[in-house]
Short mmCIF file of C-alpha atoms in Angstrom, two decimals:
data_model
loop_
_atom_site.label_atom_id
_atom_site.label_comp_id
_atom_site.label_asym_id
_atom_site.label_seq_id
_atom_site.Cartn_x
_atom_site.Cartn_y
_atom_site.Cartn_z
CA MET A 1 -36.38 -2.21 4.70
CA GLU A 2 -34.27 0.94 4.38
CA THR A 3 -31.06 1.34 2.35
CA TYR A 4 -28.20 3.77 3.03
CA VAL A 5 -24.94 4.64 1.28
CA VAL A 6 -22.21 4.38 3.92
CA GLY A 7 -18.51 4.79 4.61
CA GLY A 8 -15.92 5.86 2.10
CA ALA A 9 -18.37 6.89 -0.62
CA VAL A 10 -19.97 9.45 1.70
CA ARG A 11 -16.59 10.67 2.94
CA ASP A 12 -15.03 11.07 -0.50
CA GLU A 13 -18.09 12.78 -1.92
CA MET A 14 -17.94 15.34 0.90
CA LEU A 15 -14.24 15.90 0.14
CA GLY A 16 -14.99 16.45 -3.52
CA LEU A 17 -13.08 13.31 -4.51
CA PRO A 18 -14.11 10.73 -7.11
CA VAL A 19 -16.19 7.95 -5.62
CA GLN A 20 -14.76 4.62 -6.74
CA ASP A 21 -17.16 2.22 -5.02
CA ARG A 22 -20.41 2.59 -3.15
CA ASP A 23 -21.24 0.37 -0.21
CA TYR A 24 -24.76 0.07 1.13
CA VAL A 25 -26.23 -0.93 4.47
CA VAL A 26 -29.70 -2.40 4.60
CA VAL A 27 -31.72 -1.93 7.80
CA GLY A 28 -34.79 -3.98 8.67
CA SER A 29 -34.31 -6.91 6.33
CA THR A 30 -33.28 -10.57 6.45
CA PRO A 31 -31.13 -12.76 4.19
CA GLU A 32 -34.26 -14.51 2.95
CA GLU A 33 -35.90 -11.22 1.95
CA MET A 34 -32.73 -10.09 0.16
CA VAL A 35 -32.58 -13.31 -1.88
CA LYS A 36 -36.30 -13.04 -2.68
CA GLN A 37 -35.63 -9.60 -4.20
CA GLY A 38 -32.93 -11.00 -6.46
CA PHE A 39 -29.80 -10.15 -4.45
CA ARG A 40 -27.01 -12.71 -4.64
CA PRO A 41 -25.38 -13.68 -1.29
CA VAL A 42 -21.57 -13.45 -1.27
CA GLY A 43 -20.67 -12.82 2.38
CA ARG A 44 -18.72 -15.58 4.06
CA ASP A 45 -18.66 -14.23 7.64
CA PHE A 46 -21.74 -11.99 7.62
CA PRO A 47 -24.66 -11.27 5.24
CA VAL A 48 -23.44 -9.36 2.17
CA PHE A 49 -25.26 -9.39 -1.15
CA LEU A 50 -24.70 -8.20 -4.70
CA HIS A 51 -27.38 -6.08 -6.36
CA PRO A 52 -28.96 -8.00 -9.26
CA GLN A 53 -28.33 -5.17 -11.76
CA THR A 54 -25.48 -2.95 -10.49
CA HIS A 55 -23.57 -5.73 -8.65
CA GLU A 56 -22.79 -3.24 -5.86
CA GLU A 57 -22.45 -4.60 -2.33
CA TYR A 58 -25.35 -4.43 0.11
CA ALA A 59 -24.71 -5.59 3.69
CA LEU A 60 -27.30 -6.15 6.35
CA ALA A 61 -26.86 -3.85 9.33
CA ARG A 62 -24.85 -5.67 11.96
CA THR A 63 -23.04 -5.43 15.25
CA GLU A 64 -19.87 -7.25 16.19
CA ARG A 65 -18.32 -8.60 19.36
CA LYS A 66 -14.69 -9.43 20.11
CA THR A 67 -14.21 -13.13 20.86
CA ALA A 68 -10.44 -13.75 20.45
CA PRO A 69 -7.17 -11.86 19.91
CA GLY A 70 -6.26 -10.50 16.48
CA TYR A 71 -8.46 -9.31 13.66
CA HIS A 72 -10.20 -12.63 12.98
CA GLY A 73 -11.63 -12.94 16.49
CA PHE A 74 -15.09 -11.43 15.99
CA ALA A 75 -18.65 -12.65 16.21
CA PHE A 76 -21.20 -10.79 14.07
CA HIS A 77 -24.89 -10.28 14.71
CA ALA A 78 -27.20 -9.23 11.86
CA SER A 79 -30.95 -8.99 12.32
CA PRO A 80 -33.81 -6.66 11.34
CA ASP A 81 -33.67 -4.92 14.72
CA VAL A 82 -30.05 -3.68 14.32
CA THR A 83 -30.19 0.08 13.73
CA LEU A 84 -28.12 2.16 11.35
CA GLU A 85 -26.49 3.93 14.31
CA GLN A 86 -25.43 0.58 15.77
CA ASP A 87 -23.95 -0.46 12.45
CA LEU A 88 -22.04 2.81 12.10
CA GLN A 89 -20.76 2.55 15.68
CA ARG A 90 -18.69 -0.57 14.85
CA ARG A 91 -16.70 1.32 12.18
CA ASP A 92 -13.13 2.50 12.73
CA LEU A 93 -13.12 6.28 12.28
CA THR A 94 -15.78 8.96 12.51
CA ILE A 95 -15.06 10.08 8.94
CA ASN A 96 -15.99 6.55 7.83
CA ALA A 97 -19.10 6.34 10.04
CA MET A 98 -21.44 8.56 8.04
CA ALA A 99 -24.36 7.57 5.83
CA ARG A 100 -26.83 9.07 3.37
CA ASP A 101 -30.38 7.93 2.90
CA GLY A 102 -32.25 7.66 -0.38
CA SER A 103 -33.09 11.38 -0.38
CA GLY A 104 -29.47 12.40 0.18
CA ARG A 105 -29.88 13.33 3.84
CA LEU A 106 -26.69 12.94 5.88
CA ILE A 107 -26.83 10.71 8.95
CA ASP A 108 -23.81 11.52 11.13
CA PRO A 109 -24.30 10.34 14.72
CA TYR A 110 -20.58 10.44 15.57
CA HIS A 111 -19.75 13.88 14.13
CA GLY A 112 -17.63 12.65 11.25
CA ALA A 113 -18.39 15.76 9.21
CA ASP A 114 -16.79 17.94 11.88
CA ASP A 115 -13.65 15.79 11.93
CA LEU A 116 -13.59 15.76 8.13
CA GLY A 117 -13.68 19.55 8.07
CA GLN A 118 -10.93 19.79 10.66
CA GLY A 119 -8.74 17.10 9.09
CA VAL A 120 -8.81 14.79 12.12
CA LEU A 121 -8.72 10.99 12.30
CA ARG A 122 -10.73 10.02 15.41
CA HIS A 123 -11.97 6.58 16.48
CA VAL A 124 -15.69 6.06 16.81
CA SER A 125 -15.74 4.00 19.99
CA PRO A 126 -13.46 2.05 22.35
CA ALA A 127 -14.18 -0.99 20.15
CA PHE A 128 -11.50 0.43 17.82
CA ALA A 129 -8.96 -1.30 20.09
CA GLU A 130 -10.36 -4.72 19.25
CA ASP A 131 -8.98 -4.77 15.68
CA PRO A 132 -5.22 -4.17 15.20
CA VAL A 133 -5.65 -3.65 11.44
CA ARG A 134 -7.17 -0.31 12.36
CA ILE A 135 -3.74 0.95 13.44
CA LEU A 136 -2.54 0.39 9.89
CA ARG A 137 -5.67 1.95 8.43
CA VAL A 138 -5.27 5.13 10.48
CA ALA A 139 -1.69 5.45 9.24
CA ARG A 140 -2.82 4.86 5.66
CA PHE A 141 -5.56 7.49 5.87
CA ALA A 142 -3.02 9.96 7.25
CA ALA A 143 -0.92 9.33 4.13
CA ARG A 144 -3.93 9.76 1.85
CA PHE A 145 -5.55 12.86 3.31
CA ASP A 146 -2.70 14.52 5.24
CA PHE A 147 -4.92 14.45 8.34
CA THR A 148 -3.73 14.43 11.94
CA VAL A 149 -4.57 11.74 14.49
CA ALA A 150 -6.72 12.82 17.43
CA PRO A 151 -4.77 12.66 20.73
CA GLU A 152 -7.20 10.16 22.24
CA THR A 153 -6.92 7.92 19.16
CA HIS A 154 -3.14 8.10 19.26
CA ALA A 155 -3.20 7.14 22.95
CA LEU A 156 -5.46 4.18 22.17
CA MET A 157 -3.13 3.02 19.38
CA VAL A 158 -0.15 3.21 21.75
CA GLN A 159 -2.03 1.11 24.30
CA MET A 160 -2.98 -1.44 21.65
CA VAL A 161 0.68 -1.88 20.73
CA ARG A 162 1.61 -2.26 24.40
CA ASP A 163 -1.11 -4.87 24.83
CA GLY A 164 0.36 -6.92 22.00
CA GLU A 165 -2.51 -6.43 19.53
CA ALA A 166 -0.09 -5.43 16.75
CA ASP A 167 1.74 -8.73 17.22
CA ALA A 168 -1.40 -10.57 16.09
CA LEU A 169 -1.24 -9.06 12.60
CA VAL A 170 -0.43 -11.61 9.91
CA ALA A 171 1.94 -10.91 7.02
CA GLU A 172 -0.72 -10.89 4.31
CA ARG A 173 -2.80 -8.24 6.06
CA VAL A 174 0.21 -6.05 6.86
CA TRP A 175 1.34 -6.19 3.23
CA GLN A 176 -2.17 -5.41 2.01
CA GLU A 177 -2.36 -2.22 4.07
CA LEU A 178 1.28 -1.32 3.43
CA ALA A 179 0.83 -1.64 -0.32
CA LYS A 180 -2.22 0.62 -0.22
CA GLY A 181 -0.37 3.14 1.94
CA LEU A 182 2.64 3.19 -0.38
CA MET A 183 0.31 4.21 -3.20
CA GLU A 184 -1.08 7.21 -1.30
CA LYS A 185 -0.16 10.84 -1.91
CA THR A 186 2.32 11.19 0.98
CA PRO A 187 3.31 7.65 1.98
CA SER A 188 5.97 8.83 4.44
CA ALA A 189 3.17 10.03 6.72
CA MET A 190 2.08 6.42 7.19
CA PHE A 191 5.45 5.46 8.63
CA ALA A 192 5.55 8.53 10.89
CA ILE A 193 2.20 7.56 12.42
CA LEU A 194 3.25 3.94 12.91
CA ARG A 195 6.55 5.03 14.44
CA ASP A 196 4.85 7.43 16.87
CA CYS A 197 2.55 4.77 18.30
CA GLY A 198 5.23 2.06 18.44
CA ALA A 199 3.66 -0.20 15.81
CA LEU A 200 6.45 0.25 13.25
CA ALA A 201 8.92 -1.66 15.41
CA ARG A 202 6.48 -4.58 15.63
CA VAL A 203 5.38 -4.91 12.03
CA LEU A 204 8.28 -3.37 10.06
CA PRO A 205 11.33 -3.51 12.34
CA GLN A 206 13.88 -2.97 9.56
CA ILE A 207 12.23 0.31 8.61
CA ASP A 208 11.87 1.32 12.25
CA ALA A 209 15.64 0.86 12.68
CA LEU A 210 16.24 3.53 10.03
CA TYR A 211 14.97 6.16 12.46
CA ASP A 212 17.55 5.12 15.04
CA ASP A 213 20.33 4.98 12.42
CA GLY A 214 19.55 8.44 11.04
CA GLN A 215 18.65 7.06 7.61
CA ALA A 216 14.89 7.44 7.80
CA GLY A 217 14.99 10.96 6.35
CA GLU A 218 16.71 9.80 3.17
CA ALA A 219 14.37 6.84 2.81
CA MET A 220 11.23 8.93 3.25
CA ILE A 221 12.43 11.64 0.85
CA ALA A 222 13.05 8.96 -1.76
CA LEU A 223 9.64 7.37 -1.14
CA ASP A 224 7.70 10.62 -1.40
CA ALA A 225 9.67 11.59 -4.51
CA ALA A 226 8.74 8.29 -6.13
CA ALA A 227 5.10 8.88 -5.15
CA ALA A 228 5.19 12.39 -6.61
CA GLY A 229 6.33 10.87 -9.87
CA THR A 230 3.34 8.50 -9.85
CA ALA A 231 5.65 5.49 -9.67
CA ALA A 232 4.30 1.95 -9.51
CA LEU A 233 4.15 -0.02 -6.25
CA ASP A 234 7.38 -1.98 -6.79
CA VAL A 235 9.29 1.23 -7.59
CA ARG A 236 8.02 2.97 -4.45
CA PHE A 237 8.84 -0.06 -2.32
CA ALA A 238 12.36 -0.22 -3.76
CA ALA A 239 12.89 3.52 -3.27
CA LEU A 240 11.95 3.13 0.39
CA LEU A 241 14.27 0.18 1.01
CA ARG A 242 17.29 1.15 -1.06
CA VAL A 243 19.17 2.47 2.00
CA LEU A 244 18.92 -0.92 3.73
CA GLU A 245 21.50 -3.65 3.52
CA PRO A 246 20.42 -6.46 1.17
CA GLU A 247 20.17 -8.88 4.11
CA ALA A 248 17.70 -6.54 5.82
CA VAL A 249 15.66 -6.25 2.63
CA GLU A 250 15.50 -10.03 2.34
CA ALA A 251 14.42 -10.36 5.97
CA LEU A 252 11.72 -7.72 5.66
CA CYS A 253 10.36 -9.16 2.40
CA ALA A 254 10.25 -12.61 3.96
CA LYS A 255 8.41 -11.25 7.01
CA LEU A 256 5.87 -9.47 4.80
CA LYS A 257 5.65 -12.25 2.19
CA ALA A 258 6.10 -9.47 -0.34
CA PRO A 259 5.39 -10.25 -4.01
CA ALA A 260 8.42 -11.41 -5.98
CA ALA A 261 8.46 -8.34 -8.24
CA CYS A 262 8.61 -6.00 -5.24
CA ARG A 263 11.22 -8.11 -3.46
CA ASP A 264 13.48 -8.43 -6.50
CA LEU A 265 13.45 -4.74 -7.37
CA ALA A 266 14.07 -3.75 -3.74
CA LEU A 267 17.06 -6.11 -3.55
CA LEU A 268 18.52 -4.66 -6.75
CA ALA A 269 18.07 -1.15 -5.37
CA ALA A 270 19.80 -2.11 -2.12
CA ARG A 271 22.71 -3.73 -3.97
CA HIS A 272 23.19 -1.27 -6.83
CA GLY A 273 21.36 1.90 -5.83
CA ASN A 274 24.50 3.79 -4.84
CA ALA A 275 26.23 3.01 -8.15
CA ILE A 276 23.16 4.12 -10.10
CA ALA A 277 22.91 7.32 -8.06
CA ASP A 278 26.53 8.02 -9.03
CA GLY A 279 25.84 7.16 -12.66
CA ALA A 280 26.99 10.52 -13.98
CA GLU A 281 30.50 9.77 -12.69
CA LEU A 282 30.78 6.17 -13.91
CA ASP A 283 33.12 5.29 -16.76
CA ALA A 284 32.21 2.80 -19.48
CA GLU A 285 33.54 -0.22 -17.57
CA ALA A 286 31.60 0.68 -14.42
CA LEU A 287 28.43 1.30 -16.40
CA MET A 288 28.86 -2.07 -18.06
CA GLN A 289 29.24 -3.74 -14.65
CA VAL A 290 25.99 -2.19 -13.39
CA LEU A 291 24.10 -3.25 -16.50
CA GLU A 292 25.37 -6.81 -16.31
CA ALA A 293 24.80 -7.15 -12.56
CA THR A 294 21.20 -6.00 -12.87
CA ASP A 295 20.35 -8.26 -15.82
CA ALA A 296 19.56 -5.17 -17.86
CA TRP A 297 19.85 -7.04 -21.18
CA ARG A 298 17.07 -9.52 -20.52
CA ARG A 299 14.96 -7.24 -18.27
CA PRO A 300 15.22 -3.75 -19.78
CA GLU A 301 11.91 -2.52 -18.34
CA ARG A 302 12.90 -3.63 -14.87
CA PHE A 303 16.21 -1.80 -15.23
CA ARG A 304 14.33 1.40 -16.04
CA ASP A 305 12.21 0.88 -12.92
CA LEU A 306 15.38 0.28 -10.94
CA MET A 307 16.81 3.57 -12.12
CA GLU A 308 13.67 5.41 -11.02
CA ALA A 309 13.78 3.77 -7.58
CA ALA A 310 17.49 4.43 -7.10
CA LEU A 311 17.31 8.03 -8.32
CA ALA A 312 14.09 9.08 -6.54
CA GLY A 313 14.84 12.11 -4.39
CA VAL A 314 18.50 12.23 -5.45
CA ALA A 315 19.82 15.72 -6.15
CA ASP A 316 20.90 16.24 -9.78
CA ALA A 317 19.56 12.84 -10.74
CA GLY A 318 19.05 13.95 -14.32
CA ALA A 319 22.70 13.59 -15.33
CA SER A 320 22.95 10.07 -13.92
CA ARG A 321 19.67 9.05 -15.51
CA LYS A 322 20.74 10.35 -18.91
CA ARG A 323 24.14 8.64 -18.82
CA LEU A 324 22.67 5.31 -17.71
CA ARG A 325 19.94 5.44 -20.33
CA VAL A 326 22.40 6.19 -23.09
CA ALA A 327 24.64 3.33 -22.01
CA HIS A 328 21.70 0.97 -21.74
CA ASP A 329 20.23 1.94 -25.10
CA VAL A 330 23.43 1.62 -27.10
CA ALA A 331 24.35 -1.66 -25.44
CA LEU A 332 20.90 -3.08 -26.16
CA ALA A 333 21.25 -1.99 -29.78
CA VAL A 334 24.22 -4.33 -30.27
CA ASP A 335 23.08 -7.23 -32.46
CA ALA A 336 24.25 -10.28 -30.57
CA GLY A 337 23.43 -12.50 -33.52
CA VAL A 338 25.74 -10.59 -35.84
CA VAL A 339 28.53 -10.68 -33.27
CA ALA A 340 28.03 -14.41 -32.72
CA ARG A 341 28.50 -15.14 -36.40
CA THR A 342 32.00 -13.63 -36.22
CA GLN A 343 33.09 -16.26 -33.70
CA LYS A 344 34.49 -19.64 -34.70
CA SER A 345 33.53 -21.36 -31.42
CA PRO A 346 30.57 -20.98 -29.05
CA ASP A 347 32.93 -20.31 -26.13
CA GLY A 348 33.90 -16.93 -27.52
CA ILE A 349 30.41 -15.61 -28.20
CA LYS A 350 29.63 -14.30 -24.70
CA ALA A 351 32.93 -12.45 -24.38
CA ALA A 352 32.61 -11.01 -27.89
CA VAL A 353 29.09 -9.72 -27.26
CA ALA A 354 30.21 -8.15 -23.97
CA GLU A 355 33.16 -6.47 -25.71
CA ALA A 356 30.88 -5.12 -28.44
CA ARG A 357 28.51 -3.69 -25.85
CA LEU A 358 31.37 -2.10 -23.94
CA ALA A 359 32.73 -0.57 -27.14
CA ALA A 360 29.29 0.87 -27.91
CA ILE A 361 29.10 2.40 -24.44
CA ARG A 362 32.58 3.91 -24.77
CA ALA A 363 31.68 5.48 -28.08
CA ALA A 364 28.40 6.86 -26.78
CA ILE A 365 29.70 8.53 -23.62
#
């Protein structure tokens, strides 16, 4: 029984990046032997175990065979005679197909270190084409590392899209990879890679249409600006989609089964992003309309996120941000309870509170 650190931990260590998780491959063992040594089985589709002390994942070396379209259609084979090289060969990219043994020696049968040094994303074997999720992963790694895609890998991705493999991707898996990609250093690179191979039109058609409409540049500038500001996922998603029509945002979110928080903020950005971007020019009445339309009284934190999404990448955004924040702060400071006590009937309370907020905004700006 031999144990190796594999995949992302080896890659990130070689890049000088923090290693978040370590995955291990075990060669020459069986599920029964792993359990006897105290490992806890957790793998549903193939033998994966948790270490009894560290709780890190240990997987038996395995091979896989395509049995049906899509990313679920695989049969796995794990046995003591599967070698480390065979296990590494089933991985997506050469930079993810390296391992280290217990003494720290690098095992790199597919020259991942060379590609890592040259900043190249290259598939390990033709089996790459059997899993359409790998198209999304390549795009995500491009956004993380600012690497280029090897010509032969790009050609294979194009062929996969033509063969309909991208059409087999389900919403949950697309959103999972998209969400990870949005949180990378340069998320616009992910969309450029997907556009170049034709996958963007299949999985995110509303975003693909921005390239034809000449709006992709604005959307990507906003997205990268939000990423540079270390914005949260829902803010980045809203910054990307703010140039779309609300109907297109609704359609895309439905297709992706996007979380409600991401969907709602993106819809607000699509509906009110232009007004917020012009915030420096808005008078008190217009500011009041934006605040009311975005439910800024009950959801003040979300309104602040909306401002960041709508103003990401906007030239001279500071003046609009300041004016909107001032209006929001003074309006929130109005004591609705005090105002309500000045009214003789409940019907007049809402109008009186609104008038008090508007007066506060007028005075402040």
